[in-house]
Coordinates of C-alpha atoms in Angstrom, one line a residue:
X159 CA 105.0 -29.4 2.7
X160 CA 102.9 -31.0 -0.1
X161 CA 101.9 -34.7 0.1
X162 CA 100.5 -36.1 -3.0
X163 CA 98.8 -39.5 -3.4
X164 CA 99.5 -40.8 -6.9
X165 CA 97.5 -43.2 -9.1
X166 CA 97.7 -46.8 -8.0
X167 CA 99.8 -49.2 -10.0
X168 CA 100.2 -52.9 -10.7
X169 CA 104.1 -53.2 -11.0
X170 CA 106.0 -52.7 -7.8
X171 CA 109.3 -53.3 -9.6
X172 CA 108.5 -50.5 -12.1
X173 CA 108.1 -47.9 -9.4
X174 CA 111.3 -49.0 -7.7
X175 CA 113.2 -48.7 -10.9
X176 CA 112.0 -45.1 -11.1
X177 CA 112.7 -44.2 -7.5
X178 CA 116.2 -45.6 -7.5
X179 CA 116.9 -44.7 -11.1
X180 CA 118.6 -41.5 -12.4
X181 CA 115.3 -39.7 -13.1
X182 CA 114.1 -38.3 -16.4
X183 CA 116.6 -35.4 -16.2
X184 CA 119.3 -37.1 -14.1
X185 CA 117.9 -35.3 -11.1
X186 CA 117.9 -38.3 -8.7
X187 CA 121.0 -38.1 -6.6
X188 CA 122.0 -40.8 -4.1
X189 CA 118.7 -42.7 -3.9
X190 CA 118.4 -44.6 -0.6
X191 CA 116.0 -45.7 2.0
X192 CA 115.2 -43.5 5.0
X193 CA 112.6 -45.7 6.6
X194 CA 110.7 -48.9 5.9
X195 CA 108.2 -51.3 7.5
X196 CA 111.2 -53.4 8.7
X197 CA 114.6 -52.0 9.8
X198 CA 116.2 -54.9 8.0
X199 CA 114.6 -54.1 4.6
X200 CA 117.2 -54.2 1.8
X201 CA 118.4 -50.9 0.4
X202 CA 119.5 -51.3 -3.3
X203 CA 120.7 -47.7 -3.3
X204 CA 123.5 -48.1 -0.8
X205 CA 123.9 -51.8 -0.3
X206 CA 125.8 -53.3 -3.3
X207 CA 124.5 -56.8 -2.4
X208 CA 120.8 -55.8 -2.5
X209 CA 118.8 -55.6 -5.7
X210 CA 115.6 -54.0 -6.8
X211 CA 114.1 -57.5 -7.0
X212 CA 115.0 -58.3 -3.4
X213 CA 113.0 -55.3 -2.2
X214 CA 110.2 -55.9 -4.6
X215 CA 109.7 -59.5 -3.6
X216 CA 109.5 -58.6 0.1
X217 CA 107.1 -55.8 -0.5
X218 CA 104.9 -58.0 -2.7
X219 CA 104.8 -61.1 -0.4
X220 CA 101.5 -60.2 1.3
X221 CA 99.9 -59.3 -2.0
X222 CA 100.8 -62.6 -3.6
X223 CA 99.7 -64.5 -0.6
X224 CA 96.3 -62.7 -0.8
X225 CA 96.1 -63.4 -4.6
X226 CA 95.9 -59.8 -5.6
X227 CA 99.1 -59.4 -7.7
X228 CA 97.1 -58.9 -10.9
X229 CA 95.1 -55.9 -9.6
X230 CA 96.3 -52.4 -8.8
X231 CA 98.1 -52.8 -5.5
X232 CA 100.9 -50.3 -5.5
X233 CA 100.3 -47.2 -3.3
X234 CA 102.5 -44.2 -3.9
X235 CA 102.8 -41.0 -1.9
X236 CA 105.3 -38.2 -2.5
X237 CA 106.0 -35.6 0.2
X238 CA 107.8 -32.4 -0.9
X239 CA 109.1 -29.5 1.1
X240 CA 108.9 -25.9 -0.1
X241 CA 112.0 -24.5 -1.9
X242 CA 112.7 -22.1 1.0
X243 CA 112.5 -24.8 3.7
X244 CA 115.6 -26.0 5.5
X245 CA 117.1 -29.3 4.3
X246 CA 115.9 -32.0 6.5
X247 CA 118.0 -35.0 7.6
X248 CA 117.4 -38.6 6.7
X249 CA 116.2 -39.2 10.3
X250 CA 113.7 -36.4 10.0
X251 CA 112.4 -37.6 6.6
X252 CA 112.1 -41.1 8.1
X253 CA 110.0 -39.8 10.9
X254 CA 107.8 -37.9 8.4
X255 CA 107.4 -41.1 6.4
X256 CA 106.3 -43.1 9.5
X257 CA 103.7 -40.5 10.4
X258 CA 102.3 -40.4 6.9
X259 CA 101.8 -44.2 6.6
X260 CA 100.3 -44.2 10.1
X261 CA 97.8 -41.4 9.4
X262 CA 96.8 -42.6 6.0
X263 CA 96.0 -46.2 7.2
X264 CA 98.9 -48.0 5.5
X265 CA 100.6 -48.9 8.8
X266 CA 98.7 -47.5 11.7
X267 CA 100.6 -46.9 15.0
X268 CA 100.7 -50.0 17.1
X269 CA 99.3 -52.2 14.3
X270 CA 101.8 -55.0 13.7
X271 CA 99.8 -56.4 10.7
X272 CA 99.9 -53.3 8.6
X273 CA 101.0 -53.0 5.0
X274 CA 104.6 -53.2 3.9
X275 CA 106.2 -49.9 2.8
X276 CA 109.4 -48.2 2.1
X277 CA 110.4 -44.5 1.9
X278 CA 113.1 -43.5 -0.7
X279 CA 114.9 -40.2 -0.8
X280 CA 116.6 -39.2 -4.0
X281 CA 116.7 -35.4 -3.5
X282 CA 117.1 -32.9 -0.7
X283 CA 113.5 -31.6 -0.7
X284 CA 111.3 -34.7 -1.0
X285 CA 110.7 -38.4 -0.4
X286 CA 108.6 -41.1 -2.1
X287 CA 106.7 -43.7 -0.1
X288 CA 105.9 -47.0 -1.8
X289 CA 103.5 -49.5 -0.2
X290 CA 101.7 -52.6 -1.3
X291 CA 98.0 -52.9 -0.5
X292 CA 97.7 -56.1 1.4
X293 CA 98.1 -56.3 5.2
X294 CA 100.1 -59.1 6.8
X295 CA 96.8 -60.6 8.0
X296 CA 95.5 -60.7 4.4
X297 CA 93.0 -57.9 4.8
X298 CA 92.8 -54.8 2.7
X299 CA 93.9 -51.6 4.4
X300 CA 91.3 -48.9 5.0
X301 CA 92.5 -45.9 3.0
X302 CA 89.4 -43.7 3.0
X303 CA 90.3 -40.0 2.5
X304 CA 94.0 -40.9 2.6
X305 CA 94.9 -37.8 0.6
X306 CA 93.0 -35.5 3.0
X307 CA 94.5 -37.1 6.0
X308 CA 98.0 -36.8 4.6
X309 CA 97.4 -33.1 4.0
X310 CA 96.2 -32.6 7.6
X311 CA 99.3 -34.3 8.9
X312 CA 101.4 -32.1 6.7
X313 CA 100.0 -29.0 8.4
X314 CA 101.1 -30.4 11.8
X315 CA 104.5 -31.3 10.5
X316 CA 105.1 -27.8 9.1
X317 CA 104.5 -26.3 12.5
X318 CA 106.7 -28.9 14.3
X319 CA 109.6 -28.6 11.9
X320 CA 109.4 -24.9 11.3
X321 CA 108.6 -25.3 7.6
X322 CA 106.6 -23.0 5.4
X323 CA 102.9 -23.1 6.5
X324 CA 100.6 -23.9 3.6
X325 CA 96.9 -23.3 3.6
X326 CA 94.6 -26.3 3.8
X327 CA 92.8 -27.0 0.5
X328 CA 89.1 -27.6 0.2
X329 CA 88.9 -29.6 -3.1
X330 CA 87.8 -26.6 -5.2
X331 CA 91.2 -25.8 -6.8
X332 CA 92.3 -26.6 -10.3
X333 CA 94.3 -29.8 -10.8
X334 CA 98.0 -29.3 -10.3
X335 CA 100.3 -30.2 -13.1
X336 CA 101.9 -33.6 -12.7
X337 CA 105.7 -33.9 -12.2
X338 CA 105.9 -35.3 -15.7
X339 CA 104.2 -32.2 -17.1
X340 CA 106.5 -29.9 -15.1
X341 CA 109.6 -31.7 -16.3
X342 CA 108.3 -31.5 -19.9
X343 CA 107.6 -27.8 -19.6
X344 CA 111.2 -27.2 -18.2
X345 CA 112.7 -29.3 -21.1
X346 CA 110.7 -27.3 -23.7
X347 CA 111.5 -23.9 -22.0
X348 CA 107.9 -23.2 -21.3
X349 CA 107.0 -20.6 -18.6
X350 CA 104.0 -22.7 -17.6
X351 CA 102.9 -26.3 -18.3
X352 CA 100.5 -27.0 -21.2
X353 CA 97.7 -27.7 -18.7
X354 CA 98.2 -24.2 -17.2
X355 CA 98.6 -22.5 -20.5
X356 CA 95.3 -24.1 -21.7
X357 CA 93.5 -23.1 -18.5
X358 CA 94.5 -19.5 -18.9
X359 CA 93.6 -19.4 -22.6
X360 CA 90.2 -21.1 -22.0
X361 CA 89.4 -18.7 -19.2
X362 CA 90.1 -15.7 -21.4
X363 CA 87.9 -17.2 -24.1
X364 CA 85.0 -17.6 -21.8
X365 CA 85.4 -14.1 -20.2
X366 CA 82.3 -12.2 -21.3
X367 CA 81.3 -14.7 -24.0
X368 CA 77.5 -14.6 -24.5
X369 CA 77.0 -18.0 -26.2
X370 CA 78.4 -21.4 -26.9
X371 CA 79.2 -20.4 -30.5
X372 CA 81.1 -17.3 -29.4
X373 CA 83.1 -19.3 -26.8
X374 CA 84.2 -21.9 -29.4
X375 CA 84.9 -19.2 -32.0
X376 CA 87.3 -17.5 -29.4
X377 CA 89.0 -20.9 -28.7
X378 CA 89.6 -21.4 -32.4
X379 CA 90.8 -17.8 -32.8
X380 CA 93.3 -18.3 -30.0
X381 CA 95.1 -21.0 -32.0
X382 CA 94.1 -24.0 -29.8
X383 CA 93.2 -27.4 -31.3
X384 CA 89.5 -28.0 -30.3
X385 CA 87.6 -31.2 -30.3
X386 CA 83.9 -31.4 -29.5
X387 CA 82.3 -34.5 -27.9
X388 CA 78.9 -35.0 -29.6
X389 CA 76.1 -37.4 -28.6
X390 CA 74.4 -39.6 -31.2
X391 CA 71.5 -37.2 -31.0
X392 CA 73.7 -34.4 -32.1
X393 CA 73.8 -32.7 -28.7
X394 CA 77.2 -31.3 -27.6
X395 CA 78.3 -33.0 -24.5
X396 CA 81.8 -31.5 -23.9
X397 CA 85.0 -30.4 -25.4
X398 CA 88.8 -31.0 -25.2
X399 CA 91.6 -28.6 -26.2
X400 CA 95.3 -28.9 -26.9
X401 CA 98.3 -26.7 -27.8
X402 CA 99.4 -27.3 -31.4
X403 CA 103.0 -27.8 -30.2
X404 CA 102.3 -30.0 -27.2
X405 CA 102.8 -33.6 -28.5
X406 CA 103.1 -37.0 -26.8
X407 CA 105.7 -39.7 -27.6
X408 CA 103.7 -40.7 -30.7
X409 CA 103.6 -37.2 -32.0
X410 CA 99.9 -36.7 -31.3
X411 CA 98.5 -33.6 -29.6
X412 CA 97.8 -33.9 -25.9
X413 CA 94.2 -33.0 -25.3
X414 CA 92.6 -31.9 -22.0
X415 CA 88.9 -31.7 -21.2
X416 CA 87.6 -28.5 -19.6
X417 CA 86.9 -30.2 -16.3
X418 CA 90.6 -31.4 -16.2
X419 CA 91.7 -27.8 -16.5
X420 CA 89.5 -26.4 -13.7
X421 CA 86.2 -27.3 -12.1
X422 CA 84.4 -24.3 -13.5
X423 CA 85.6 -24.9 -17.1
X424 CA 83.5 -28.0 -17.9
X425 CA 80.9 -27.3 -20.6
X426 CA 77.9 -27.7 -18.2
X427 CA 79.5 -25.2 -15.7
X428 CA 80.3 -22.7 -18.5
X429 CA 76.7 -23.0 -19.8
X430 CA 75.4 -21.8 -16.5
X431 CA 76.8 -18.4 -17.3
X432 CA 74.6 -18.0 -20.3
X433 CA 71.3 -19.5 -19.1
X434 CA 70.5 -17.6 -15.9
X435 CA 69.2 -14.0 -16.2
X436 CA 69.6 -12.0 -13.0
X437 CA 70.0 -8.9 -11.0
X438 CA 72.1 -7.9 -8.0
X439 CA 71.6 -9.0 -4.4
X440 CA 69.0 -6.2 -3.9
X441 CA 67.0 -7.1 -7.0
X442 CA 68.3 -4.2 -9.2
X443 CA 70.9 -4.0 -11.8
X444 CA 73.8 -1.5 -11.0
X445 CA 73.6 1.9 -12.6
X446 CA 76.0 1.8 -15.6
X447 CA 75.0 5.1 -17.1
X448 CA 77.0 8.3 -16.9
X449 CA 76.1 11.3 -14.8
X450 CA 74.5 12.8 -17.9
X451 CA 72.2 9.7 -18.2
X452 CA 73.8 8.4 -21.4
X453 CA 74.7 4.7 -21.5
X454 CA 78.4 3.9 -21.4
X455 CA 78.7 2.2 -24.8
X456 CA 81.7 0.0 -25.2
X457 CA 82.9 1.7 -28.4
X458 CA 86.5 1.8 -27.3
X459 CA 88.8 0.9 -24.5
X460 CA 88.1 3.9 -22.3
X461 CA 84.3 3.6 -22.2
X462 CA 84.7 -0.1 -21.6
X463 CA 87.0 0.5 -18.7
X464 CA 84.7 3.1 -17.2
X465 CA 81.8 0.7 -17.3
X466 CA 83.9 -2.0 -15.7
X467 CA 84.9 0.4 -12.9
X468 CA 81.2 1.0 -12.2
X469 CA 80.5 -2.7 -12.1
X470 CA 83.6 -3.4 -9.9
X471 CA 82.5 -0.8 -7.4
X472 CA 79.0 -2.2 -7.3
X473 CA 80.5 -5.7 -6.7
X474 CA 82.5 -4.4 -3.7
X475 CA 79.2 -3.2 -2.1
X476 CA 77.6 -6.5 -2.8
X477 CA 80.5 -8.4 -1.3
X478 CA 80.4 -6.2 1.8
X479 CA 76.7 -6.4 2.3
X480 CA 75.2 -9.2 0.1
X481 CA 74.5 -12.9 0.9
X482 CA 77.0 -15.7 0.2
X483 CA 75.6 -17.0 -3.2
X484 CA 75.5 -13.4 -4.5
X485 CA 79.1 -12.8 -3.3
X486 CA 80.3 -16.0 -4.9
X487 CA 78.7 -14.9 -8.2
X488 CA 80.4 -11.5 -8.0
X489 CA 83.8 -13.2 -7.4
X490 CA 83.3 -15.4 -10.5
X491 CA 82.4 -12.3 -12.5
X492 CA 85.4 -10.4 -11.2
X493 CA 87.6 -13.3 -12.5
X494 CA 86.2 -12.7 -16.0
X495 CA 86.9 -8.9 -15.7
X496 CA 90.5 -9.6 -14.7
X497 CA 90.9 -12.1 -17.5
X498 CA 89.5 -9.6 -20.0
X499 CA 91.6 -6.7 -18.6
X500 CA 94.8 -8.8 -18.8
X501 CA 94.0 -9.7 -22.4
X502 CA 93.4 -6.1 -23.5
X503 CA 96.0 -4.3 -21.3
X504 CA 98.9 -2.3 -22.5
X505 CA 102.4 -3.9 -22.6
X506 CA 103.7 -2.1 -19.5
X507 CA 100.9 -3.4 -17.3
X508 CA 100.2 -6.7 -19.0
X509 CA 102.5 -8.9 -16.9
X510 CA 101.2 -7.8 -13.5
X511 CA 97.6 -7.9 -14.7
X512 CA 98.1 -11.4 -16.1
X513 CA 99.6 -12.5 -12.7
X514 CA 96.6 -10.9 -10.9
X515 CA 94.1 -12.8 -13.1
X516 CA 96.1 -16.0 -12.6
X517 CA 96.0 -15.6 -8.8
X518 CA 92.4 -14.6 -8.6
X519 CA 91.4 -17.7 -10.5
X520 CA 91.9 -19.6 -7.2
X521 CA 90.0 -16.9 -5.2
X522 CA 86.9 -17.1 -7.5
X523 CA 86.0 -20.7 -6.5
X524 CA 84.8 -22.1 -3.2
X525 CA 82.2 -24.5 -1.9
X526 CA 79.7 -21.6 -1.8
X527 CA 77.9 -22.1 -5.1
X528 CA 77.4 -18.9 -7.1
X529 CA 73.8 -18.0 -8.1
X530 CA 74.3 -17.0 -11.7
X531 CA 72.7 -13.7 -12.7
X532 CA 74.1 -11.7 -9.8
X533 CA 77.3 -11.4 -11.9
X534 CA 75.5 -10.0 -14.9
X535 CA 77.0 -6.6 -14.7
X536 CA 80.6 -7.9 -14.3
X537 CA 80.2 -10.4 -17.2
X538 CA 78.9 -7.6 -19.4
X539 CA 81.8 -5.5 -18.3
X540 CA 84.2 -8.3 -19.3
X541 CA 82.5 -8.5 -22.7
X542 CA 82.8 -4.7 -23.1
X543 CA 86.5 -4.9 -22.4
X544 CA 87.1 -7.5 -25.0
X545 CA 84.9 -5.7 -27.6
X546 CA 86.5 -2.4 -26.7
X547 CA 89.8 -3.8 -27.8
X548 CA 93.4 -3.4 -26.5
X549 CA 94.7 -0.1 -25.2
X550 CA 98.1 1.5 -25.8
X551 CA 98.0 2.8 -22.2
X552 CA 98.1 6.5 -23.0
X553 CA 95.6 9.3 -22.8
X554 CA 92.1 8.6 -21.7
X555 CA 92.6 4.8 -22.2
X556 CA 95.6 4.7 -19.9
X557 CA 93.9 6.9 -17.3
X558 CA 90.7 4.9 -17.3
X559 CA 92.8 1.7 -16.9
X560 CA 94.4 3.2 -13.8
X561 CA 90.9 4.0 -12.5
X562 CA 89.7 0.4 -13.2
X563 CA 92.7 -1.2 -11.6
X564 CA 92.1 1.0 -8.5
X565 CA 88.5 -0.2 -8.3
X566 CA 89.4 -3.9 -8.8
X567 CA 92.1 -3.6 -6.2
X568 CA 89.5 -2.8 -3.6
X569 CA 87.4 -5.7 -5.0
X570 CA 90.3 -8.1 -4.3
X571 CA 90.7 -6.7 -0.8
X572 CA 86.9 -7.2 -0.2
X573 CA 87.2 -10.8 -1.6
X574 CA 90.1 -11.6 0.8
X575 CA 88.1 -10.3 3.8
X576 CA 85.1 -12.3 2.8
X577 CA 87.1 -15.5 2.3
X578 CA 88.8 -15.0 5.6
X579 CA 85.5 -14.7 7.4
X580 CA 84.4 -18.0 5.8
X581 CA 87.6 -19.8 6.7
X582 CA 88.6 -20.2 3.0
X583 CA 92.4 -20.0 3.6
X584 CA 93.6 -20.7 0.1
X585 CA 91.1 -18.4 -1.5
X586 CA 91.9 -15.6 1.0
X587 CA 95.6 -15.9 0.3
X588 CA 95.0 -15.9 -3.5
X589 CA 92.9 -12.7 -3.2
X590 CA 95.6 -11.0 -1.2
X591 CA 98.2 -12.0 -3.8
X592 CA 95.9 -10.6 -6.4
X593 CA 95.8 -7.3 -4.6
X594 CA 99.6 -7.1 -4.5
X595 CA 99.8 -7.7 -8.3
X596 CA 97.1 -5.1 -8.8
X597 CA 98.9 -2.6 -6.6
X598 CA 102.0 -3.1 -8.8
X599 CA 100.0 -2.7 -12.0
X600 CA 98.4 0.4 -10.7
X601 CA 101.7 2.0 -10.1
X602 CA 102.6 1.3 -13.7
X603 CA 99.3 2.6 -15.1
X604 CA 98.7 5.6 -12.9
X605 CA 102.0 7.4 -13.1
X606 CA 101.4 9.5 -16.3
X607 CA 97.7 10.6 -15.6
X608 CA 98.4 11.4 -11.9
X609 CA 101.5 13.4 -12.9
X610 CA 99.3 15.4 -15.3
X611 CA 96.7 16.0 -12.6
X612 CA 99.3 17.0 -10.0
X613 CA 100.8 19.5 -12.4
X614 CA 97.4 20.9 -13.1
X615 CA 96.8 21.2 -9.3
X616 CA 100.1 22.9 -8.7
X617 CA 99.2 25.5 -11.4
X618 CA 95.9 26.4 -9.7
X619 CA 95.7 29.9 -8.1
X620 CA 96.5 29.9 -4.4
X621 CA 93.0 31.1 -3.4
X622 CA 91.4 28.2 -5.3
X623 CA 93.8 25.7 -3.7
X624 CA 92.9 27.0 -0.3
X625 CA 89.3 26.7 -1.1
X626 CA 89.7 23.0 -2.0
X627 CA 91.6 22.5 1.2
X628 CA 88.7 24.0 3.1
X629 CA 86.4 21.5 1.5
X630 CA 88.6 18.7 2.7
X631 CA 88.7 20.0 6.3
X632 CA 84.9 20.5 6.3
X633 CA 84.0 17.1 4.8
X634 CA 86.6 14.8 6.5
X635 CA 88.3 16.8 9.3
X636 CA 89.8 13.6 10.9
X637 CA 91.7 12.8 7.6
X638 CA 92.4 16.3 6.4
X639 CA 96.0 16.5 7.8
X640 CA 97.0 13.3 6.2
X641 CA 95.4 14.1 2.8
X642 CA 96.8 17.6 2.6
X643 CA 100.3 16.4 3.5
X644 CA 100.4 13.8 0.7
X645 CA 102.3 14.3 -2.5
X646 CA 99.1 13.6 -4.4
X647 CA 97.1 16.4 -2.8
X648 CA 97.5 18.7 -5.9
X649 CA 95.8 16.1 -8.0
X650 CA 92.9 15.8 -5.6
X651 CA 92.6 19.6 -5.4
X652 CA 92.4 19.7 -9.2
X653 CA 89.7 17.0 -9.2
X654 CA 87.6 18.8 -6.6
X655 CA 87.8 22.0 -8.7
X656 CA 86.8 20.0 -11.8
X657 CA 83.8 18.5 -9.8
X658 CA 82.8 22.0 -8.7
X659 CA 83.0 23.3 -12.3
X660 CA 80.7 20.4 -13.3
X661 CA 78.0 21.5 -10.9
X662 CA 78.8 19.2 -7.9
X663 CA 79.1 20.2 -4.3
X664 CA 82.7 19.2 -3.5
X665 CA 82.2 18.8 0.2
X666 CA 79.2 16.5 -0.2
X667 CA 80.9 14.5 -3.0
X668 CA 84.1 14.1 -1.0
X669 CA 82.2 13.0 2.2
X670 CA 80.3 10.4 0.1
X671 CA 83.5 9.1 -1.5
X672 CA 85.2 8.6 1.9
X673 CA 82.1 7.1 3.5
X674 CA 81.6 4.5 0.8
X675 CA 84.4 2.2 1.9
X676 CA 87.5 2.0 4.1
X677 CA 90.8 3.6 3.1
X678 CA 93.3 2.0 5.4
X679 CA 94.4 -0.5 2.6
X680 CA 95.2 2.4 0.3
X681 CA 98.8 3.4 -0.3
X682 CA 97.7 7.0 -0.9
X683 CA 94.4 8.5 0.3
X684 CA 94.5 11.2 -2.2
X685 CA 95.1 8.8 -5.1
X686 CA 92.1 6.7 -4.2
X687 CA 89.9 9.7 -3.7
X688 CA 90.9 11.1 -7.1
X689 CA 89.7 8.0 -8.9
X690 CA 86.5 7.7 -6.8
X691 CA 85.6 11.3 -7.4
X692 CA 86.3 11.3 -11.1
X693 CA 84.2 8.1 -11.4
X694 CA 81.4 9.4 -9.3
X695 CA 81.2 12.8 -11.0
X696 CA 81.9 11.3 -14.5
X697 CA 84.9 13.5 -15.0
X698 CA 87.5 12.9 -17.7
X699 CA 90.3 10.7 -16.4
X700 CA 92.9 12.2 -18.8
X701 CA 93.4 15.9 -18.1
X702 CA 96.3 16.6 -20.4
X703 CA 94.1 18.3 -23.0
X704 CA 91.9 20.2 -20.5
X705 CA 92.4 23.9 -19.9
X706 CA 93.9 25.1 -16.6
X707 CA 91.6 25.3 -13.6
X708 CA 90.5 29.0 -13.4
X709 CA 87.3 28.8 -11.4
X710 CA 86.9 31.6 -9.0
X711 CA 87.3 30.9 -5.3
X712 CA 84.3 31.4 -3.1
X713 CA 83.7 31.3 0.7
X714 CA 84.8 28.1 2.2
X715 CA 81.7 25.9 3.0
X716 CA 80.4 24.9 6.4
X717 CA 80.0 21.2 6.9
X718 CA 76.8 20.1 5.3
X719 CA 74.2 18.0 7.0
X720 CA 75.0 15.1 4.8
X721 CA 78.7 15.4 5.4
X722 CA 78.1 15.6 9.2
X723 CA 75.9 12.5 9.1
X724 CA 78.5 10.5 7.2
X725 CA 81.4 11.6 9.4
X726 CA 81.0 9.3 12.4
X727 CA 80.5 6.2 10.1
X728 CA 83.5 7.2 8.1
X729 CA 85.8 7.6 11.1
X730 CA 84.7 4.2 12.5
X731 CA 85.5 2.5 9.1
X732 CA 88.9 4.1 8.6
X733 CA 90.0 3.6 12.2

C-alpha cells in the first residue's frame, strides 16, 4: 500500500472536479465518497441533488473564516493498493481513510476540532483524501512528517488487511514518476516514463567517466537535450536534460535537473567521483594484473571484462570485511559496472542485465555516505568496459561475460546481506532482485562456453579424470560428493587439468577457491568453481580453440597443509 502526499493547492473545487471527473483516460469509474469528516457530507458522485460546489463550500468554511483562502490550503493524499492485493470494500477504504487523517494530524482521534476532509474512491485499487488546512477552532493543523507517518501507518494496514508488505523507505530513493507522467508514458507507448528513461541514460553516461567534459560529451552523444546552468562568474552550477520527443502542452521539451532524477545525479554529487583519489579499505589498490604480471589493458571487450571480474571479486571481500563507508563506495562503483555492462552487453543478455542495473540503482544508495576513492577499481573497470566496446557474446568475449556476471552475482548477494544487517529493507530487496536478474543473465551467457568446457572434460582420458576427482576429494572432501555428481563436473575437471598444465597445484588452488567465499547461494558448485579457478589462474575462458587435454595422470595428491588449514573455515562457511 502506497500513500502519497501531493503538492498543496489553492483551489478546492479544482481538485474535486478531478476526483469526481472521468480522469485523463476515462479511468475514473463510479466516483463516490467512502468517508468524510461528517457523515452528512454531500456526495456529488451518487447524490443527484448534491453538487461539487456544495461539498467545496463546506470544506472551505473553516479556511474562509480564518482568512486563508488565498494561500495554499488544500491537502491531498492518495492511498493505492498493490495490483495483486484483494479488492477492498468501501467500508474498508473508509476505515483506511480515517486512520490516515488521524495519524497525519488532519483529524486526530478524539479531536472534534480537526480539519474537514473527504475520501473519494473512483477505482478499485485506491482512494484520494482531500482536506482543507484550517481546523474548526481556527488553528493550523500540525502536519510535521505527515508523509512519513502515512507510510508507517500503511505498513500496519498491510499486515492487518493481508496486503502486500512493502519495505519502509528511508528517503534515499529516486523520485517516483507522478501519475501524470505515468499516464503520459502509457499514452505514448513508452516502456518507462521520461523521468526514468533520463535517469537510466544519465547513469550510463556517468559510469566510468573521468571528467566533467567526458560526462557531458556522453550525454550529448546519447541524443539527450542538455542545458547547463552557468553562474555569472562562468562556473558551471548544474545541468538539466530532456528527451527530444518529450514535449509539454506548448510543444516545449520537458527538462529535468540531475537532482530530480536521483539524489546522486546532481552535478556536485557526480563531481565527487572525480575529485577524490583513493585506495581500498586496507589502503591498497586491488591487483588487476594477470598471473603473468602484465596489466589487463582494456583493448577489447574480453580484457575489460576480466579486469572488471577482478575488481568485482575484490569488492566482495571489502563488503564482507570492510567498514561501512568503504562498503557504500563499493556499492556505488558496482552500480557503475552494471550500467556499463548493460550498455555493452550482447543482445541475448542485454535485457536481464539492464533490469539488473535498474534494480541495483536502488541498492547503491543509503544513508551511509560513501567515501569516494574506495571505488576506484570498480570505476576504472566501468570505464574499461565502455572503452572496450560492445560484445557479440561469442568466443572469449562471451565466456568472459559469463565470468563477470558470475562475480557480480556474488557481489549483489554480499550487498543484500550487508543491507539486511544494517536494516536497509528497500536496498536489501533491490539487491536480491538484482541477483535474480543476474542469475538469469548468467544462464543466457554461460551456456555455450560451459558446453564447450564440459565437452572438453568428457573427452579427457579416464585416468586424468580420476586424478582431477582425487584433487577434489583431497581439497574439499565435505563437498566432493555433490561436486562430482553435478552435470558440470566435466567442465571443472577440464579446468583443473588446465590449471595443472599452467603450473598450478590444483588441490591448493581449489581449496583457496572454495575458502574465499560461501557457495550456498550458487545454483551449481562446479559452475562457480570453474569461473573462480579460471580467473584465479588466468586461464582462457573460451576453450573452443584449445587442444584436447592430454596431460599425463600422476599419483593422486595428499591433502596439503594449506588445504587442511582452509578446510574447517570452508566447512563452516558453506554449512
